[in-house]
C-alpha cells in the first residue's frame, strides 16, 4: 500500500511561502542531523495539473535525495487547475524556487547547487520553472529532473490513442483542458506547455526516465533530444512498462528497481559535478 507518511529517518516541517498577499504551503524535508552546504531541491508533485498534494513527496524519489545524499527538499502545495488554471501552478512553483534560493542560508543549502525535479505534471512544471528561471536570470539552477513529464498539450505518437495503466489519452486531454481551458489545443507559452519551447540553450543539465508504452514517452524523448541539440547535457533511460509513475506505484517491480538505481546514480553524479555559476545571468 502506498503511504504518504513521512519517512522516520528524515525531518519534515511545514512552511508558508508569501506570494502576493497569500501564502503557498510547502513541506521542507531535511536530514535529521541538520543540513549544511547541502544540495537544495525543489520537488514538484504530479497529478495532471488538477490533482495531487505536496505530501506526495513522501512517495517520490525525493526522499532518497534527503536520506542518501543529505539534500534539502522543498515540496510546494501549488494551486490546482480545477479552480486555478495556468499560470497559477507554475507561478507558485517559481515562487517556491525563489524561497529556496533566498532562504538558502537558513535551510543549510548552497546557492550554486539548487536543482528542480518532479514527476508527471510536476515534471512538466519542473521544465517550465527552469525555463522561467533561465529567462528571468535571477535564480541559477544547476540540474533538473523532469521524470516522465507531462509537457505537450498536443497529441504525440504515444499520447494519442494510449490506453496505458494509470494515465491515458482521455485523462491527458482532461488535464490539459482543465489547466489551459480554452487554449488546450493552442500554441501556448512554453511556461504553460514546455514542449512548445523553441530555445533550449542555457537550460540546466537534465536527467529523466520514462516507460516505453506510456503516454509521455515521445514527448520525454523529444525534450531530451532538443536539449542535446542545444548543447545541454541531457540523459534519458527507458523502461519496458505502460504504467505511468511505475517507480512510485510499484517500487519493488523489476523495472522500478532498475529505474530507481539509475536515478540515484545519475543524481550522485550531478551532485558531484553540476554547479551553477551565479555570476552568469
mmCIF file of C-alpha atoms in Angstrom:
data_model
loop_
_atom_site.group_PDB
_atom_site.id
_atom_site.type_symbol
_atom_site.label_atom_id
_atom_site.label_comp_id
_atom_site.label_asym_id
_atom_site.label_seq_id
_atom_site.Cartn_x
_atom_site.Cartn_y
_atom_site.Cartn_z
ATOM 1 C CA UNK A 1 0.000 0.000 0.000
ATOM 2 C CA UNK A 2 1.290 3.450 -0.949
ATOM 3 C CA UNK A 3 1.950 5.661 2.071
ATOM 4 C CA UNK A 4 2.094 9.434 2.260
ATOM 5 C CA UNK A 5 3.556 9.342 5.758
ATOM 6 C CA UNK A 6 6.963 10.945 6.293
ATOM 7 C CA UNK A 7 9.979 8.670 6.470
ATOM 8 C CA UNK A 8 11.063 8.238 10.088
ATOM 9 C CA UNK A 9 14.689 8.935 9.151
ATOM 10 C CA UNK A 10 14.126 12.459 7.822
ATOM 11 C CA UNK A 11 12.948 15.719 9.332
ATOM 12 C CA UNK A 12 9.795 17.318 7.900
ATOM 13 C CA UNK A 13 8.321 20.716 8.646
ATOM 14 C CA UNK A 14 5.677 22.901 7.049
ATOM 15 C CA UNK A 15 6.387 26.440 5.897
ATOM 16 C CA UNK A 16 4.178 29.180 4.479
ATOM 17 C CA UNK A 17 5.700 30.954 1.480
ATOM 18 C CA UNK A 18 4.454 34.511 0.964
ATOM 19 C CA UNK A 19 3.194 35.274 -2.522
ATOM 20 C CA UNK A 20 1.344 38.449 -3.485
ATOM 21 C CA UNK A 21 -0.808 38.723 -0.386
ATOM 22 C CA UNK A 22 -1.417 34.986 0.013
ATOM 23 C CA UNK A 23 0.631 32.009 1.115
ATOM 24 C CA UNK A 24 1.781 28.821 -0.571
ATOM 25 C CA UNK A 25 2.038 25.893 1.848
ATOM 26 C CA UNK A 26 5.164 23.799 1.426
ATOM 27 C CA UNK A 27 6.979 20.943 3.093
ATOM 28 C CA UNK A 28 10.685 21.090 3.825
ATOM 29 C CA UNK A 29 12.417 17.708 4.031
ATOM 30 C CA UNK A 30 15.899 17.667 5.507
ATOM 31 C CA UNK A 31 18.344 15.275 7.186
ATOM 32 C CA UNK A 32 17.634 14.654 10.875
ATOM 33 C CA UNK A 33 21.149 15.719 11.786
ATOM 34 C CA UNK A 34 20.599 19.048 10.032
ATOM 35 C CA UNK A 35 21.934 20.404 6.764
ATOM 36 C CA UNK A 36 24.978 22.453 5.948
ATOM 37 C CA UNK A 37 26.211 23.311 2.483
ATOM 38 C CA UNK A 38 23.610 20.877 1.134
ATOM 39 C CA UNK A 39 22.134 20.440 -2.317
ATOM 40 C CA UNK A 40 18.754 22.185 -2.463
ATOM 41 C CA UNK A 41 15.981 20.542 -4.469
ATOM 42 C CA UNK A 42 12.585 21.921 -5.414
ATOM 43 C CA UNK A 43 10.458 18.801 -5.918
ATOM 44 C CA UNK A 44 7.074 19.232 -7.633
ATOM 45 C CA UNK A 45 4.319 16.648 -7.297
ATOM 46 C CA UNK A 46 2.298 15.257 -10.189
ATOM 47 C CA UNK A 47 -1.416 14.770 -10.723
ATOM 48 C CA UNK A 48 -2.177 16.010 -14.226
ATOM 49 C CA UNK A 49 -2.170 19.666 -13.066
ATOM 50 C CA UNK A 50 -5.550 19.174 -11.389
ATOM 51 C CA UNK A 51 -4.905 16.518 -8.707
ATOM 52 C CA UNK A 52 -2.280 15.830 -6.078
ATOM 53 C CA UNK A 53 -0.834 17.347 -2.946
ATOM 54 C CA UNK A 54 2.506 18.358 -1.516
ATOM 55 C CA UNK A 55 2.528 15.243 0.709
ATOM 56 C CA UNK A 56 3.049 13.114 -2.408
ATOM 57 C CA UNK A 57 6.723 13.963 -1.983
ATOM 58 C CA UNK A 58 6.816 11.209 0.654
ATOM 59 C CA UNK A 59 6.272 8.541 -2.026
ATOM 60 C CA UNK A 60 8.611 10.157 -4.541
ATOM 61 C CA UNK A 61 12.269 9.826 -5.438
ATOM 62 C CA UNK A 62 12.947 12.969 -3.415
ATOM 63 C CA UNK A 63 13.008 11.088 -0.099
ATOM 64 C CA UNK A 64 16.142 9.207 -1.131
ATOM 65 C CA UNK A 65 17.795 12.504 -2.039
ATOM 66 C CA UNK A 66 17.453 13.552 1.592
ATOM 67 C CA UNK A 67 18.344 10.190 3.154
ATOM 68 C CA UNK A 68 21.216 9.167 0.879
ATOM 69 C CA UNK A 69 22.659 12.480 -0.264
ATOM 70 C CA UNK A 70 21.833 14.916 2.542
ATOM 71 C CA UNK A 71 19.781 17.156 0.260
ATOM 72 C CA UNK A 72 17.157 19.611 1.458
ATOM 73 C CA UNK A 73 13.888 19.274 -0.464
ATOM 74 C CA UNK A 74 11.070 21.813 -0.736
ATOM 75 C CA UNK A 75 7.700 20.436 -1.911
ATOM 76 C CA UNK A 76 5.195 23.205 -2.724
ATOM 77 C CA UNK A 77 1.432 22.859 -2.438
ATOM 78 C CA UNK A 78 0.778 24.721 -5.663
ATOM 79 C CA UNK A 79 -2.731 25.674 -6.798
ATOM 80 C CA UNK A 80 -4.702 23.056 -8.727
ATOM 81 C CA UNK A 81 -6.240 23.642 -12.142
ATOM 82 C CA UNK A 82 -9.784 22.728 -11.067
ATOM 83 C CA UNK A 83 -10.042 26.189 -9.513
ATOM 84 C CA UNK A 84 -6.881 27.896 -10.725
ATOM 85 C CA UNK A 85 -5.796 27.306 -14.347
ATOM 86 C CA UNK A 86 -2.474 28.354 -15.873
ATOM 87 C CA UNK A 87 -0.404 30.260 -14.830
ATOM 88 C CA UNK A 88 -1.248 29.608 -11.158
ATOM 89 C CA UNK A 89 0.724 26.362 -10.789
ATOM 90 C CA UNK A 90 3.918 27.492 -12.492
ATOM 91 C CA UNK A 91 3.830 30.854 -10.708
ATOM 92 C CA UNK A 92 3.521 29.089 -7.352
ATOM 93 C CA UNK A 93 6.353 26.709 -8.171
ATOM 94 C CA UNK A 94 8.644 29.525 -9.282
ATOM 95 C CA UNK A 95 7.826 31.367 -6.050
ATOM 96 C CA UNK A 96 8.815 28.229 -4.135
ATOM 97 C CA UNK A 97 12.087 28.093 -6.092
ATOM 98 C CA UNK A 98 12.730 31.711 -5.134
ATOM 99 C CA UNK A 99 12.044 30.815 -1.493
ATOM 100 C CA UNK A 100 14.598 28.001 -1.656
ATOM 101 C CA UNK A 101 17.180 30.334 -3.178
ATOM 102 C CA UNK A 102 16.524 33.307 -0.916
ATOM 103 C CA UNK A 103 16.447 31.186 2.260
ATOM 104 C CA UNK A 104 19.450 29.065 1.319
ATOM 105 C CA UNK A 105 21.478 30.056 4.372
ATOM 106 C CA UNK A 106 18.603 29.370 6.751
ATOM 107 C CA UNK A 107 17.924 25.994 5.096
ATOM 108 C CA UNK A 108 21.579 24.977 5.007
ATOM 109 C CA UNK A 109 21.617 24.963 1.202
ATOM 110 C CA UNK A 110 24.350 26.114 -1.167
ATOM 111 C CA UNK A 111 23.089 28.624 -3.712
ATOM 112 C CA UNK A 112 25.238 27.258 -6.516
ATOM 113 C CA UNK A 113 23.627 23.826 -6.331
ATOM 114 C CA UNK A 114 19.886 24.314 -6.447
ATOM 115 C CA UNK A 115 18.075 21.689 -8.524
ATOM 116 C CA UNK A 116 14.494 21.140 -9.648
ATOM 117 C CA UNK A 117 12.676 17.821 -10.046
ATOM 118 C CA UNK A 118 9.223 16.341 -10.212
ATOM 119 C CA UNK A 119 7.115 13.652 -11.779
ATOM 120 C CA UNK A 120 4.390 13.747 -14.457
ATOM 121 C CA UNK A 121 2.714 17.172 -14.333
ATOM 122 C CA UNK A 122 5.354 18.005 -11.752
ATOM 123 C CA UNK A 123 7.940 17.091 -14.378
ATOM 124 C CA UNK A 124 6.286 19.483 -16.805
ATOM 125 C CA UNK A 125 6.298 22.192 -14.146
ATOM 126 C CA UNK A 126 9.940 21.355 -13.412
ATOM 127 C CA UNK A 127 10.860 22.106 -17.029
ATOM 128 C CA UNK A 128 8.687 25.240 -17.113
ATOM 129 C CA UNK A 129 10.195 26.599 -13.903
ATOM 130 C CA UNK A 130 13.707 26.061 -15.257
ATOM 131 C CA UNK A 131 12.773 27.906 -18.445
ATOM 132 C CA UNK A 132 11.341 30.736 -16.367
ATOM 133 C CA UNK A 133 14.475 30.842 -14.199
ATOM 134 C CA UNK A 134 16.723 30.981 -17.259
ATOM 135 C CA UNK A 135 14.678 33.733 -18.879
ATOM 136 C CA UNK A 136 14.411 35.880 -15.747
ATOM 137 C CA UNK A 137 18.105 35.466 -14.947
ATOM 138 C CA UNK A 138 17.781 35.701 -11.164
ATOM 139 C CA UNK A 139 17.973 32.138 -9.841
ATOM 140 C CA UNK A 140 20.695 29.842 -11.260
ATOM 141 C CA UNK A 141 19.574 26.202 -11.499
ATOM 142 C CA UNK A 142 22.316 23.572 -11.517
ATOM 143 C CA UNK A 143 20.386 20.486 -12.688
ATOM 144 C CA UNK A 144 16.824 19.365 -13.400
ATOM 145 C CA UNK A 145 14.979 16.059 -13.237
ATOM 146 C CA UNK A 146 11.632 16.133 -15.079
ATOM 147 C CA UNK A 147 10.570 12.494 -14.642
ATOM 148 C CA UNK A 148 8.137 11.160 -17.284
ATOM 149 C CA UNK A 149 6.981 14.762 -17.739
ATOM 150 C CA UNK A 150 3.585 15.971 -18.918
ATOM 151 C CA UNK A 151 4.722 18.771 -21.213
ATOM 152 C CA UNK A 152 2.951 18.556 -24.588
ATOM 153 C CA UNK A 153 -0.624 19.855 -24.903
ATOM 154 C CA UNK A 154 -0.744 18.422 -28.446
ATOM 155 C CA UNK A 155 -1.143 14.701 -29.073
ATOM 156 C CA UNK A 156 2.092 12.880 -29.834
ATOM 157 C CA UNK A 157 2.589 9.484 -31.422
ATOM 158 C CA UNK A 158 2.499 7.886 -27.961
ATOM 159 C CA UNK A 159 -0.072 10.059 -26.162
ATOM 160 C CA UNK A 160 -2.589 9.640 -28.997
ATOM 161 C CA UNK A 161 -4.887 6.612 -28.536
ATOM 162 C CA UNK A 162 -2.951 5.420 -25.495
ATOM 163 C CA UNK A 163 -4.574 3.009 -23.069
ATOM 164 C CA UNK A 164 -1.722 2.629 -20.593
ATOM 165 C CA UNK A 165 -2.193 1.997 -16.910
ATOM 166 C CA UNK A 166 -2.704 4.956 -14.545
ATOM 167 C CA UNK A 167 -2.610 7.614 -17.300
ATOM 168 C CA UNK A 168 -4.022 7.512 -20.811
ATOM 169 C CA UNK A 169 -5.230 9.715 -23.650
ATOM 170 C CA UNK A 170 -8.586 10.501 -22.084
ATOM 171 C CA UNK A 171 -7.073 11.609 -18.779
ATOM 172 C CA UNK A 172 -4.356 13.521 -20.584
ATOM 173 C CA UNK A 173 -6.894 15.524 -22.572
ATOM 174 C CA UNK A 174 -8.805 16.263 -19.373
ATOM 175 C CA UNK A 175 -5.692 17.502 -17.601
ATOM 176 C CA UNK A 176 -4.732 19.890 -20.384
ATOM 177 C CA UNK A 177 -8.316 21.091 -20.770
ATOM 178 C CA UNK A 178 -8.514 21.975 -17.086
ATOM 179 C CA UNK A 179 -5.068 23.584 -16.974
ATOM 180 C CA UNK A 180 -5.239 25.572 -20.216
ATOM 181 C CA UNK A 181 -9.054 25.852 -20.540
ATOM 182 C CA UNK A 182 -9.973 27.261 -23.970
ATOM 183 C CA UNK A 183 -6.299 27.241 -25.033
ATOM 184 C CA UNK A 184 -5.812 23.497 -24.565
ATOM 185 C CA UNK A 185 -5.224 22.988 -28.307
ATOM 186 C CA UNK A 186 -3.399 26.262 -28.966
ATOM 187 C CA UNK A 187 0.229 27.210 -29.492
ATOM 188 C CA UNK A 188 0.671 28.384 -25.903
ATOM 189 C CA UNK A 189 3.651 29.708 -23.947
ATOM 190 C CA UNK A 190 6.363 27.164 -23.123
ATOM 191 C CA UNK A 191 5.750 28.079 -19.488
ATOM 192 C CA UNK A 192 2.301 26.520 -19.983
ATOM 193 C CA UNK A 193 3.391 23.547 -22.107
ATOM 194 C CA UNK A 194 7.195 23.144 -22.224
ATOM 195 C CA UNK A 195 7.017 21.164 -25.490
ATOM 196 C CA UNK A 196 6.211 24.466 -27.186
ATOM 197 C CA UNK A 197 9.706 25.731 -26.336
ATOM 198 C CA UNK A 198 11.909 26.586 -29.322
ATOM 199 C CA UNK A 199 15.033 27.789 -27.481
ATOM 200 C CA UNK A 200 16.795 25.273 -25.261
ATOM 201 C CA UNK A 201 20.192 26.935 -24.885
ATOM 202 C CA UNK A 202 21.079 27.875 -21.342
ATOM 203 C CA UNK A 203 18.811 25.362 -19.627
ATOM 204 C CA UNK A 204 20.441 23.285 -16.881
ATOM 205 C CA UNK A 205 21.684 19.731 -17.436
ATOM 206 C CA UNK A 206 18.909 17.151 -17.193
ATOM 207 C CA UNK A 207 18.108 13.561 -16.387
ATOM 208 C CA UNK A 208 14.825 11.702 -16.752
ATOM 209 C CA UNK A 209 13.322 8.271 -17.254
ATOM 210 C CA UNK A 210 10.063 7.057 -18.775
ATOM 211 C CA UNK A 211 8.119 3.899 -19.648
ATOM 212 C CA UNK A 212 8.227 2.899 -23.311
ATOM 213 C CA UNK A 213 4.468 2.335 -23.598
ATOM 214 C CA UNK A 214 3.118 5.177 -21.504
ATOM 215 C CA UNK A 215 1.639 8.390 -22.997
ATOM 216 C CA UNK A 216 4.611 10.653 -22.250
ATOM 217 C CA UNK A 217 7.287 8.517 -23.904
ATOM 218 C CA UNK A 218 7.530 10.542 -27.130
ATOM 219 C CA UNK A 219 7.480 13.989 -25.513
ATOM 220 C CA UNK A 220 10.083 12.942 -22.955
ATOM 221 C CA UNK A 221 12.473 11.757 -25.657
ATOM 222 C CA UNK A 222 11.811 14.861 -27.747
ATOM 223 C CA UNK A 223 12.671 17.114 -24.809
ATOM 224 C CA UNK A 224 15.974 15.354 -24.189
ATOM 225 C CA UNK A 225 16.823 15.443 -27.895
ATOM 226 C CA UNK A 226 16.117 19.177 -28.031
ATOM 227 C CA UNK A 227 18.328 19.828 -25.019
ATOM 228 C CA UNK A 228 21.157 17.828 -26.556
ATOM 229 C CA UNK A 229 20.813 19.627 -29.882
ATOM 230 C CA UNK A 230 21.251 22.901 -27.979
ATOM 231 C CA UNK A 231 24.436 21.635 -26.341
ATOM 232 C CA UNK A 232 22.883 20.871 -22.950
ATOM 233 C CA UNK A 233 23.980 17.683 -21.208
ATOM 234 C CA UNK A 234 20.844 15.528 -21.001
ATOM 235 C CA UNK A 235 20.161 11.822 -20.494
ATOM 236 C CA UNK A 236 17.091 9.600 -20.538
ATOM 237 C CA UNK A 237 16.565 5.983 -19.567
ATOM 238 C CA UNK A 238 13.579 3.998 -20.850
ATOM 239 C CA UNK A 239 11.831 1.005 -19.336
ATOM 240 C CA UNK A 240 9.509 -1.735 -20.544
ATOM 241 C CA UNK A 241 6.228 -0.706 -18.943
ATOM 242 C CA UNK A 242 2.945 1.025 -19.758
ATOM 243 C CA UNK A 243 2.439 2.055 -16.129
ATOM 244 C CA UNK A 244 2.766 5.773 -15.652
ATOM 245 C CA UNK A 245 4.674 6.652 -12.456
ATOM 246 C CA UNK A 246 5.682 2.987 -12.159
ATOM 247 C CA UNK A 247 8.560 3.744 -9.801
ATOM 248 C CA UNK A 248 6.175 5.316 -7.276
ATOM 249 C CA UNK A 249 3.222 2.958 -7.623
ATOM 250 C CA UNK A 250 5.167 -0.300 -7.908
ATOM 251 C CA UNK A 251 8.569 0.490 -6.387
ATOM 252 C CA UNK A 252 9.556 -3.156 -5.917
ATOM 253 C CA UNK A 253 8.820 -4.193 -9.511
ATOM 254 C CA UNK A 254 11.858 -5.186 -11.620
ATOM 255 C CA UNK A 255 11.701 -2.155 -13.919
ATOM 256 C CA UNK A 256 11.218 0.155 -10.944
ATOM 257 C CA UNK A 257 14.214 -1.301 -9.142
ATOM 258 C CA UNK A 258 16.370 -0.613 -12.202
ATOM 259 C CA UNK A 259 14.922 2.887 -12.666
ATOM 260 C CA UNK A 260 15.450 3.869 -9.039
ATOM 261 C CA UNK A 261 19.047 2.625 -9.037
ATOM 262 C CA UNK A 262 19.830 4.528 -12.246
ATOM 263 C CA UNK A 263 18.181 7.676 -10.906
ATOM 264 C CA UNK A 264 20.281 7.574 -7.745
ATOM 265 C CA UNK A 265 23.430 7.015 -9.777
ATOM 266 C CA UNK A 266 22.646 9.992 -12.013
ATOM 267 C CA UNK A 267 21.874 12.186 -9.026
ATOM 268 C CA UNK A 268 25.134 11.205 -7.341
ATOM 269 C CA UNK A 269 26.983 12.275 -10.485
ATOM 270 C CA UNK A 270 25.057 15.548 -10.673
ATOM 271 C CA UNK A 271 25.711 16.331 -7.021
ATOM 272 C CA UNK A 272 29.433 15.835 -7.596
ATOM 273 C CA UNK A 273 29.687 17.680 -10.907
ATOM 274 C CA UNK A 274 26.769 20.092 -11.524
ATOM 275 C CA UNK A 275 27.066 23.576 -10.102
ATOM 276 C CA UNK A 276 25.510 26.795 -11.339
ATOM 277 C CA UNK A 277 27.670 29.843 -11.996
ATOM 278 C CA UNK A 278 25.957 32.600 -10.059
ATOM 279 C CA UNK A 279 27.918 35.247 -11.932
ATOM 280 C CA UNK A 280 26.469 34.204 -15.300
ATOM 281 C CA UNK A 281 22.912 35.523 -15.549
#
